[in-house]
């Protein structure tokens, strides 16, 4: 009987997802966008209309709840399991407060509460959580853990961070830039730093929204080669520019947005001394900003270290880091509402 139930639930999920996952990137959805029941592991799996819809939903909830003071219990009676192999301030707070604000119940699980693949197999954990909650957000070391969770679960899985991608951060970045510039199309983003999971997510999304990307990484710290090849195809497909450099000022030249991140991620502490040496000259300063576009802004996913960006930039009017951090809440709320409800935004669509 248990085997039948597992097979039946997995079959239901397969039916729900099969049509949603078999789109052609770049082509608009037929009719209105429907993301209900979808997992969110990487922005590679989402076409332009779907990304725009998530941002529209996020902006709508922000306007109605924050600015109009409305109460929207869209997730009343629903729960989310939050699995954190890695600690986080913004991911935990944005998800917990956002899910609660929409009337749902978040359940936070630390490595002391749940050892994926240790005390219990990932397959069994996925089956158990599928019967107890409506959704899982997992912040993990290995992207393969997310893929296995998604394969075995009958409920949607959200990537809260993995070694390959950090897509929920990019949603916040995109909404922040839309709010500041009024539109995303035609902007040029300069990434100056490590070829990491956030950069990979930018590479899988910006072209679909008409944004150019200039990347500067030290030699030996380039983005993943297979992701780079896929990104080159995407940028060519959407008529946008992707350029790779090893000199920070070359990437910054003429760019609207300067972005960096930690040089030493969790799990890389033993490499800290070497990394700090290899990244010398990559600190973002006002000198970096002087070669950028006059309207340049700065983003950082936080927490930030002084060697990555100096105080003059970080606390300047150019810096959008704190609106960016707040938008982590509104965008995760928008994403969860897209996946778990039939709600349609009431505010006008964003200009993207």
CSV table of C-alpha atoms in Angstrom, one decimal:
chain,number,residue,atom,x,y,z
A,1,UNK,CA,0.0,0.0,0.0
A,2,UNK,CA,2.8,2.4,0.9
A,3,UNK,CA,4.6,1.6,-2.3
A,4,UNK,CA,1.4,2.3,-4.3
A,5,UNK,CA,0.9,5.6,-2.5
A,6,UNK,CA,4.5,6.7,-3.3
A,7,UNK,CA,4.2,5.6,-6.9
A,8,UNK,CA,0.8,7.4,-7.2
A,9,UNK,CA,2.0,10.7,-5.7
A,10,UNK,CA,5.2,10.7,-7.8
A,11,UNK,CA,3.0,10.1,-10.9
A,12,UNK,CA,0.7,13.0,-10.0
A,13,UNK,CA,3.8,15.3,-9.7
A,14,UNK,CA,5.1,14.0,-13.0
A,15,UNK,CA,1.8,14.9,-14.7
A,16,UNK,CA,1.8,18.3,-13.1
A,17,UNK,CA,5.4,19.1,-14.2
A,18,UNK,CA,5.7,17.4,-17.5
A,19,UNK,CA,3.9,20.1,-19.5
A,20,UNK,CA,5.4,23.0,-17.4
A,21,UNK,CA,9.0,21.8,-18.0
A,22,UNK,CA,8.8,21.2,-21.7
A,23,UNK,CA,8.8,24.7,-22.9
A,24,UNK,CA,11.1,26.3,-25.5
A,25,UNK,CA,13.2,29.1,-23.9
A,26,UNK,CA,12.4,32.4,-25.4
A,27,UNK,CA,8.9,31.7,-26.6
A,28,UNK,CA,6.0,33.2,-24.8
A,29,UNK,CA,3.6,31.0,-22.9
A,30,UNK,CA,0.3,30.1,-24.5
A,31,UNK,CA,-2.4,32.1,-22.6
A,32,UNK,CA,-1.6,33.3,-19.1
A,33,UNK,CA,1.4,32.1,-17.2
A,34,UNK,CA,0.7,29.3,-14.8
A,35,UNK,CA,3.5,28.2,-12.4
A,36,UNK,CA,1.4,26.3,-10.0
A,37,UNK,CA,3.1,23.1,-8.8
A,38,UNK,CA,6.4,23.9,-10.4
A,39,UNK,CA,9.7,23.4,-8.6
A,40,UNK,CA,12.3,26.3,-8.7
A,41,UNK,CA,15.8,24.8,-8.9
A,42,UNK,CA,17.4,27.1,-11.5
A,43,UNK,CA,16.3,30.1,-13.7
A,44,UNK,CA,17.6,28.0,-16.6
A,45,UNK,CA,14.2,26.2,-16.4
A,46,UNK,CA,12.1,29.4,-16.8
A,47,UNK,CA,11.3,31.4,-19.9
A,48,UNK,CA,11.1,35.2,-20.0
A,49,UNK,CA,7.3,35.4,-19.5
A,50,UNK,CA,7.6,33.2,-16.4
A,51,UNK,CA,10.4,35.2,-14.8
A,52,UNK,CA,8.4,38.4,-15.6
A,53,UNK,CA,5.3,36.9,-14.0
A,54,UNK,CA,7.2,36.1,-10.8
A,55,UNK,CA,8.5,39.7,-10.6
A,56,UNK,CA,5.0,41.1,-11.3
A,57,UNK,CA,3.6,38.9,-8.5
A,58,UNK,CA,6.3,40.1,-6.1
A,59,UNK,CA,5.8,43.7,-6.9
A,60,UNK,CA,2.0,43.3,-6.5
A,61,UNK,CA,2.3,41.7,-3.1
A,62,UNK,CA,4.8,44.4,-2.0
A,63,UNK,CA,2.5,47.2,-3.1
A,64,UNK,CA,-0.7,45.7,-1.6
A,65,UNK,CA,0.8,44.5,1.7
A,66,UNK,CA,3.5,47.1,2.4
A,67,UNK,CA,2.1,50.2,0.9
A,68,UNK,CA,-1.6,49.7,1.1
A,69,UNK,CA,-1.6,47.7,4.4
A,70,UNK,CA,-3.8,44.9,3.0
A,71,UNK,CA,-3.9,41.4,4.6
A,72,UNK,CA,-3.6,38.7,2.0
A,73,UNK,CA,-3.8,35.2,3.6
A,74,UNK,CA,-3.0,33.5,0.3
A,75,UNK,CA,-1.2,30.6,2.0
A,76,UNK,CA,-3.6,30.0,4.9
A,77,UNK,CA,-3.6,26.4,5.8
A,78,UNK,CA,-0.3,25.6,4.0
A,79,UNK,CA,3.1,24.9,5.4
A,80,UNK,CA,6.7,24.9,4.1
A,81,UNK,CA,9.7,22.8,5.3
A,82,UNK,CA,12.9,24.9,5.3
A,83,UNK,CA,16.0,22.6,5.2
A,84,UNK,CA,19.2,24.6,5.9
A,85,UNK,CA,22.5,22.7,5.6
A,86,UNK,CA,24.1,26.2,5.4
A,87,UNK,CA,23.2,29.1,7.8
A,88,UNK,CA,21.7,32.3,6.4
A,89,UNK,CA,20.1,35.5,7.7
A,90,UNK,CA,18.3,36.7,4.6
A,91,UNK,CA,17.1,33.4,3.2
A,92,UNK,CA,15.7,32.3,6.6
A,93,UNK,CA,14.1,35.6,7.6
A,94,UNK,CA,12.6,36.4,4.2
A,95,UNK,CA,11.1,32.9,3.8
A,96,UNK,CA,9.8,32.6,7.4
A,97,UNK,CA,8.4,36.1,7.6
A,98,UNK,CA,7.0,36.0,4.0
A,99,UNK,CA,5.3,32.7,4.4
A,100,UNK,CA,3.8,33.7,7.7
A,101,UNK,CA,2.7,37.1,6.3
A,102,UNK,CA,0.7,35.2,3.7
A,103,UNK,CA,-1.0,33.1,6.4
A,104,UNK,CA,1.1,30.0,6.1
A,105,UNK,CA,3.2,28.0,8.6
A,106,UNK,CA,7.0,27.8,8.1
A,107,UNK,CA,8.9,24.9,9.7
A,108,UNK,CA,12.7,25.5,10.0
A,109,UNK,CA,15.0,22.4,10.0
A,110,UNK,CA,18.7,22.7,10.9
A,111,UNK,CA,21.3,20.0,10.3
A,112,UNK,CA,20.6,19.1,14.0
A,113,UNK,CA,17.0,18.4,13.1
A,114,UNK,CA,17.5,16.6,9.7
A,115,UNK,CA,20.6,15.0,8.2
A,116,UNK,CA,19.9,14.6,4.5
A,117,UNK,CA,21.2,11.3,3.4
A,118,UNK,CA,22.7,10.5,6.8
A,119,UNK,CA,20.1,9.5,9.4
A,120,UNK,CA,17.5,9.1,6.6
A,121,UNK,CA,17.9,8.8,2.9
A,122,UNK,CA,17.0,11.8,0.7
A,123,UNK,CA,14.4,9.6,-1.0
A,124,UNK,CA,12.7,8.8,2.3
A,125,UNK,CA,12.9,12.4,3.6
A,126,UNK,CA,11.3,13.6,0.3
A,127,UNK,CA,8.4,11.2,0.8
A,128,UNK,CA,7.9,12.1,4.4
A,129,UNK,CA,7.9,15.9,3.8
A,130,UNK,CA,5.6,15.4,0.8
A,131,UNK,CA,3.0,14.0,3.2
A,132,UNK,CA,3.5,16.7,5.9
A,133,UNK,CA,4.0,20.0,4.0
A,134,UNK,CA,3.0,21.7,0.8
A,135,UNK,CA,6.5,22.8,-0.3
A,136,UNK,CA,10.2,22.5,0.6
A,137,UNK,CA,12.9,25.2,0.4
A,138,UNK,CA,16.3,23.7,0.7
A,139,UNK,CA,19.6,25.5,1.2
A,140,UNK,CA,22.2,22.9,0.5
A,141,UNK,CA,25.9,22.3,-0.4
A,142,UNK,CA,25.4,20.1,-3.5
A,143,UNK,CA,22.9,20.9,-6.3
A,144,UNK,CA,22.5,17.2,-6.8
A,145,UNK,CA,20.7,17.1,-3.4
A,146,UNK,CA,18.1,19.4,-4.7
A,147,UNK,CA,17.7,17.4,-7.9
A,148,UNK,CA,17.2,14.2,-5.9
A,149,UNK,CA,14.7,15.9,-3.6
A,150,UNK,CA,12.8,17.1,-6.6
A,151,UNK,CA,12.8,13.7,-8.2
A,152,UNK,CA,11.5,11.9,-5.1
A,153,UNK,CA,9.1,14.5,-3.7
A,154,UNK,CA,5.5,15.0,-4.8
A,155,UNK,CA,5.5,18.6,-3.8
A,156,UNK,CA,7.4,21.6,-5.2
A,157,UNK,CA,11.1,22.2,-4.2
A,158,UNK,CA,12.7,25.6,-4.1
A,159,UNK,CA,16.4,26.1,-4.3
A,160,UNK,CA,17.4,28.3,-1.3
A,161,UNK,CA,21.1,28.0,-2.5
A,162,UNK,CA,23.3,25.3,-3.9
A,163,UNK,CA,26.9,25.2,-5.1
A,164,UNK,CA,25.7,25.8,-8.6
A,165,UNK,CA,22.9,28.3,-8.4
A,166,UNK,CA,21.2,30.8,-6.1
A,167,UNK,CA,18.1,31.8,-8.2
A,168,UNK,CA,16.0,33.4,-5.4
A,169,UNK,CA,18.8,36.0,-4.9
A,170,UNK,CA,18.5,36.9,-8.5
A,171,UNK,CA,14.8,37.5,-8.3
A,172,UNK,CA,15.5,40.1,-5.6
A,173,UNK,CA,18.2,41.7,-7.7
A,174,UNK,CA,16.0,42.0,-10.7
A,175,UNK,CA,13.1,43.5,-8.7
A,176,UNK,CA,15.5,46.0,-7.1
A,177,UNK,CA,16.9,47.1,-10.5
A,178,UNK,CA,13.4,47.4,-12.0
A,179,UNK,CA,12.3,49.6,-9.1
A,180,UNK,CA,15.4,51.8,-9.5
A,181,UNK,CA,15.7,52.1,-13.3
A,182,UNK,CA,12.0,51.6,-14.2
A,183,UNK,CA,13.0,48.9,-16.7
A,184,UNK,CA,15.6,46.2,-17.1
A,185,UNK,CA,15.9,46.0,-20.9
A,186,UNK,CA,19.1,47.5,-22.2
A,187,UNK,CA,20.9,47.6,-18.8
A,188,UNK,CA,24.5,46.3,-18.6
A,189,UNK,CA,25.5,44.4,-15.4
A,190,UNK,CA,29.2,44.0,-14.5
A,191,UNK,CA,30.1,41.1,-12.3
A,192,UNK,CA,33.4,41.6,-10.5
A,193,UNK,CA,34.5,38.7,-8.4
A,194,UNK,CA,34.3,34.9,-8.1
A,195,UNK,CA,32.7,32.7,-10.8
A,196,UNK,CA,30.1,31.3,-8.3
A,197,UNK,CA,26.5,30.3,-7.9
A,198,UNK,CA,25.1,33.8,-8.0
A,199,UNK,CA,27.0,34.5,-11.2
A,200,UNK,CA,25.7,31.3,-12.7
A,201,UNK,CA,22.1,32.4,-12.0
A,202,UNK,CA,22.7,35.8,-13.6
A,203,UNK,CA,24.1,34.0,-16.6
A,204,UNK,CA,20.9,31.9,-16.9
A,205,UNK,CA,18.5,34.8,-16.6
A,206,UNK,CA,19.7,38.2,-17.7
A,207,UNK,CA,19.7,37.6,-21.4
A,208,UNK,CA,16.0,36.6,-21.2
A,209,UNK,CA,15.2,40.1,-19.9
A,210,UNK,CA,17.3,42.0,-22.4
A,211,UNK,CA,20.2,42.7,-20.0
A,212,UNK,CA,23.9,42.5,-21.0
A,213,UNK,CA,26.5,40.9,-18.8
A,214,UNK,CA,30.2,41.7,-18.4
A,215,UNK,CA,32.2,39.4,-16.2
A,216,UNK,CA,35.6,39.9,-14.6
A,217,UNK,CA,37.1,37.0,-12.6
A,218,UNK,CA,40.7,36.2,-11.7
A,219,UNK,CA,42.3,33.5,-13.7
A,220,UNK,CA,41.3,30.1,-12.2
A,221,UNK,CA,38.1,31.5,-10.8
A,222,UNK,CA,36.0,31.6,-14.0
A,223,UNK,CA,32.4,30.4,-14.0
A,224,UNK,CA,31.6,26.8,-14.8
A,225,UNK,CA,32.6,25.9,-18.3
A,226,UNK,CA,29.3,24.1,-19.2
A,227,UNK,CA,27.2,26.9,-17.8
A,228,UNK,CA,29.3,29.5,-19.7
A,229,UNK,CA,28.7,27.6,-23.0
A,230,UNK,CA,24.9,27.5,-22.3
A,231,UNK,CA,24.9,31.2,-21.4
A,232,UNK,CA,26.7,32.1,-24.6
A,233,UNK,CA,23.9,30.4,-26.5
A,234,UNK,CA,21.3,32.2,-24.5
A,235,UNK,CA,22.8,35.6,-25.0
A,236,UNK,CA,23.2,35.1,-28.7
A,237,UNK,CA,19.6,33.8,-28.9
A,238,UNK,CA,18.2,36.9,-27.2
A,239,UNK,CA,20.5,39.4,-28.9
A,240,UNK,CA,22.3,40.5,-25.8
A,241,UNK,CA,26.0,40.7,-25.0
A,242,UNK,CA,28.1,38.4,-22.7
A,243,UNK,CA,31.7,39.3,-22.3
A,244,UNK,CA,34.4,37.8,-20.0
A,245,UNK,CA,37.5,39.6,-18.7
A,246,UNK,CA,40.2,39.2,-16.2
A,247,UNK,CA,40.5,43.0,-15.4
A,248,UNK,CA,37.8,44.5,-13.2
A,249,UNK,CA,37.9,47.9,-14.8
A,250,UNK,CA,37.3,46.4,-18.2
A,251,UNK,CA,34.1,44.8,-17.0
A,252,UNK,CA,33.0,47.9,-15.2
A,253,UNK,CA,33.5,50.3,-18.1
A,254,UNK,CA,30.2,51.7,-19.2
A,255,UNK,CA,28.1,49.3,-17.0
A,256,UNK,CA,25.0,50.4,-15.2
A,257,UNK,CA,25.2,47.9,-12.3
A,258,UNK,CA,28.3,46.7,-10.4
A,259,UNK,CA,27.9,43.5,-8.6
A,260,UNK,CA,30.1,41.4,-6.4
A,261,UNK,CA,29.8,38.7,-3.7
A,262,UNK,CA,32.0,37.0,-1.1
A,263,UNK,CA,35.3,35.7,-2.2
A,264,UNK,CA,35.3,32.9,0.3
A,265,UNK,CA,32.0,31.0,0.5
A,266,UNK,CA,31.0,28.6,3.3
A,267,UNK,CA,33.0,25.4,2.9
A,268,UNK,CA,36.0,27.3,1.4
A,269,UNK,CA,37.5,28.6,4.6
A,270,UNK,CA,40.7,26.6,4.2
A,271,UNK,CA,41.3,28.5,0.9
A,272,UNK,CA,40.9,31.9,2.4
A,273,UNK,CA,44.5,33.0,2.4
A,274,UNK,CA,45.1,32.0,-1.2
A,275,UNK,CA,41.8,33.5,-2.3
A,276,UNK,CA,42.4,36.8,-0.7
A,277,UNK,CA,45.8,37.0,-2.5
A,278,UNK,CA,44.3,35.9,-5.9
A,279,UNK,CA,41.5,38.5,-5.7
A,280,UNK,CA,43.8,41.5,-5.0
A,281,UNK,CA,42.7,44.4,-7.2
A,282,UNK,CA,39.0,43.2,-7.3
A,283,UNK,CA,37.7,45.4,-4.5
A,284,UNK,CA,34.9,47.7,-5.8
A,285,UNK,CA,35.7,51.3,-5.0
A,286,UNK,CA,34.7,54.7,-6.4
A,287,UNK,CA,37.6,54.3,-8.8
A,288,UNK,CA,35.7,51.3,-10.3
A,289,UNK,CA,32.5,53.5,-10.4
A,290,UNK,CA,34.3,56.3,-12.3
A,291,UNK,CA,34.6,54.1,-15.4
A,292,UNK,CA,31.0,52.9,-15.1
A,293,UNK,CA,27.9,54.6,-16.5
A,294,UNK,CA,27.0,57.9,-14.7
A,295,UNK,CA,23.9,56.2,-13.4
A,296,UNK,CA,25.8,53.2,-11.9
A,297,UNK,CA,24.5,51.3,-8.9
A,298,UNK,CA,25.9,48.6,-6.7
A,299,UNK,CA,24.5,45.3,-5.6
A,300,UNK,CA,25.8,42.7,-3.1
A,301,UNK,CA,23.8,39.7,-1.7
A,302,UNK,CA,25.4,40.1,1.8
A,303,UNK,CA,27.0,39.5,4.1
A,304,UNK,CA,29.8,41.7,2.8
A,305,UNK,CA,33.5,41.9,3.7
A,306,UNK,CA,35.5,45.1,3.4
A,307,UNK,CA,38.0,43.5,0.9
A,308,UNK,CA,35.1,43.0,-1.6
A,309,UNK,CA,33.8,46.6,-1.5
A,310,UNK,CA,34.9,49.6,0.5
A,311,UNK,CA,32.7,51.6,2.8
A,312,UNK,CA,32.6,54.6,0.5
A,313,UNK,CA,30.7,52.6,-2.2
A,314,UNK,CA,28.8,50.3,0.2
A,315,UNK,CA,27.1,53.2,2.1
A,316,UNK,CA,26.9,55.6,-0.8
A,317,UNK,CA,23.7,56.6,-2.7
A,318,UNK,CA,24.9,54.3,-5.5
A,319,UNK,CA,24.4,51.3,-3.2
A,320,UNK,CA,21.1,49.4,-3.4
A,321,UNK,CA,22.1,46.6,-1.0
A,322,UNK,CA,19.5,47.2,1.6
A,323,UNK,CA,16.5,47.5,-0.7
A,324,UNK,CA,18.0,44.4,-2.4
A,325,UNK,CA,18.0,42.6,1.0
A,326,UNK,CA,14.4,43.6,1.7
A,327,UNK,CA,13.3,42.5,-1.7
A,328,UNK,CA,14.4,39.0,-0.8
A,329,UNK,CA,11.2,38.8,1.2
A,330,UNK,CA,8.8,40.2,-1.5
A,331,UNK,CA,10.3,38.0,-4.2
A,332,UNK,CA,10.2,34.8,-2.2
A,333,UNK,CA,6.6,35.6,-1.3
A,334,UNK,CA,5.8,36.2,-5.0
A,335,UNK,CA,7.5,32.9,-6.0
A,336,UNK,CA,5.7,30.9,-3.3
A,337,UNK,CA,2.3,32.5,-4.2
A,338,UNK,CA,3.0,31.6,-7.9
A,339,UNK,CA,3.7,28.0,-7.1
A,340,UNK,CA,1.0,27.3,-4.4
A,341,UNK,CA,-2.0,29.5,-5.4
A,342,UNK,CA,-4.1,30.7,-8.3
A,343,UNK,CA,-3.8,34.4,-7.3
A,344,UNK,CA,-3.5,36.9,-10.1
A,345,UNK,CA,-1.8,40.2,-9.5
A,346,UNK,CA,-4.1,43.3,-9.4
A,347,UNK,CA,-1.5,46.0,-10.0
A,348,UNK,CA,-0.4,46.9,-13.5
A,349,UNK,CA,2.3,44.7,-15.1
A,350,UNK,CA,5.9,45.8,-14.6
A,351,UNK,CA,7.8,47.5,-17.4
A,352,UNK,CA,10.6,45.0,-17.9
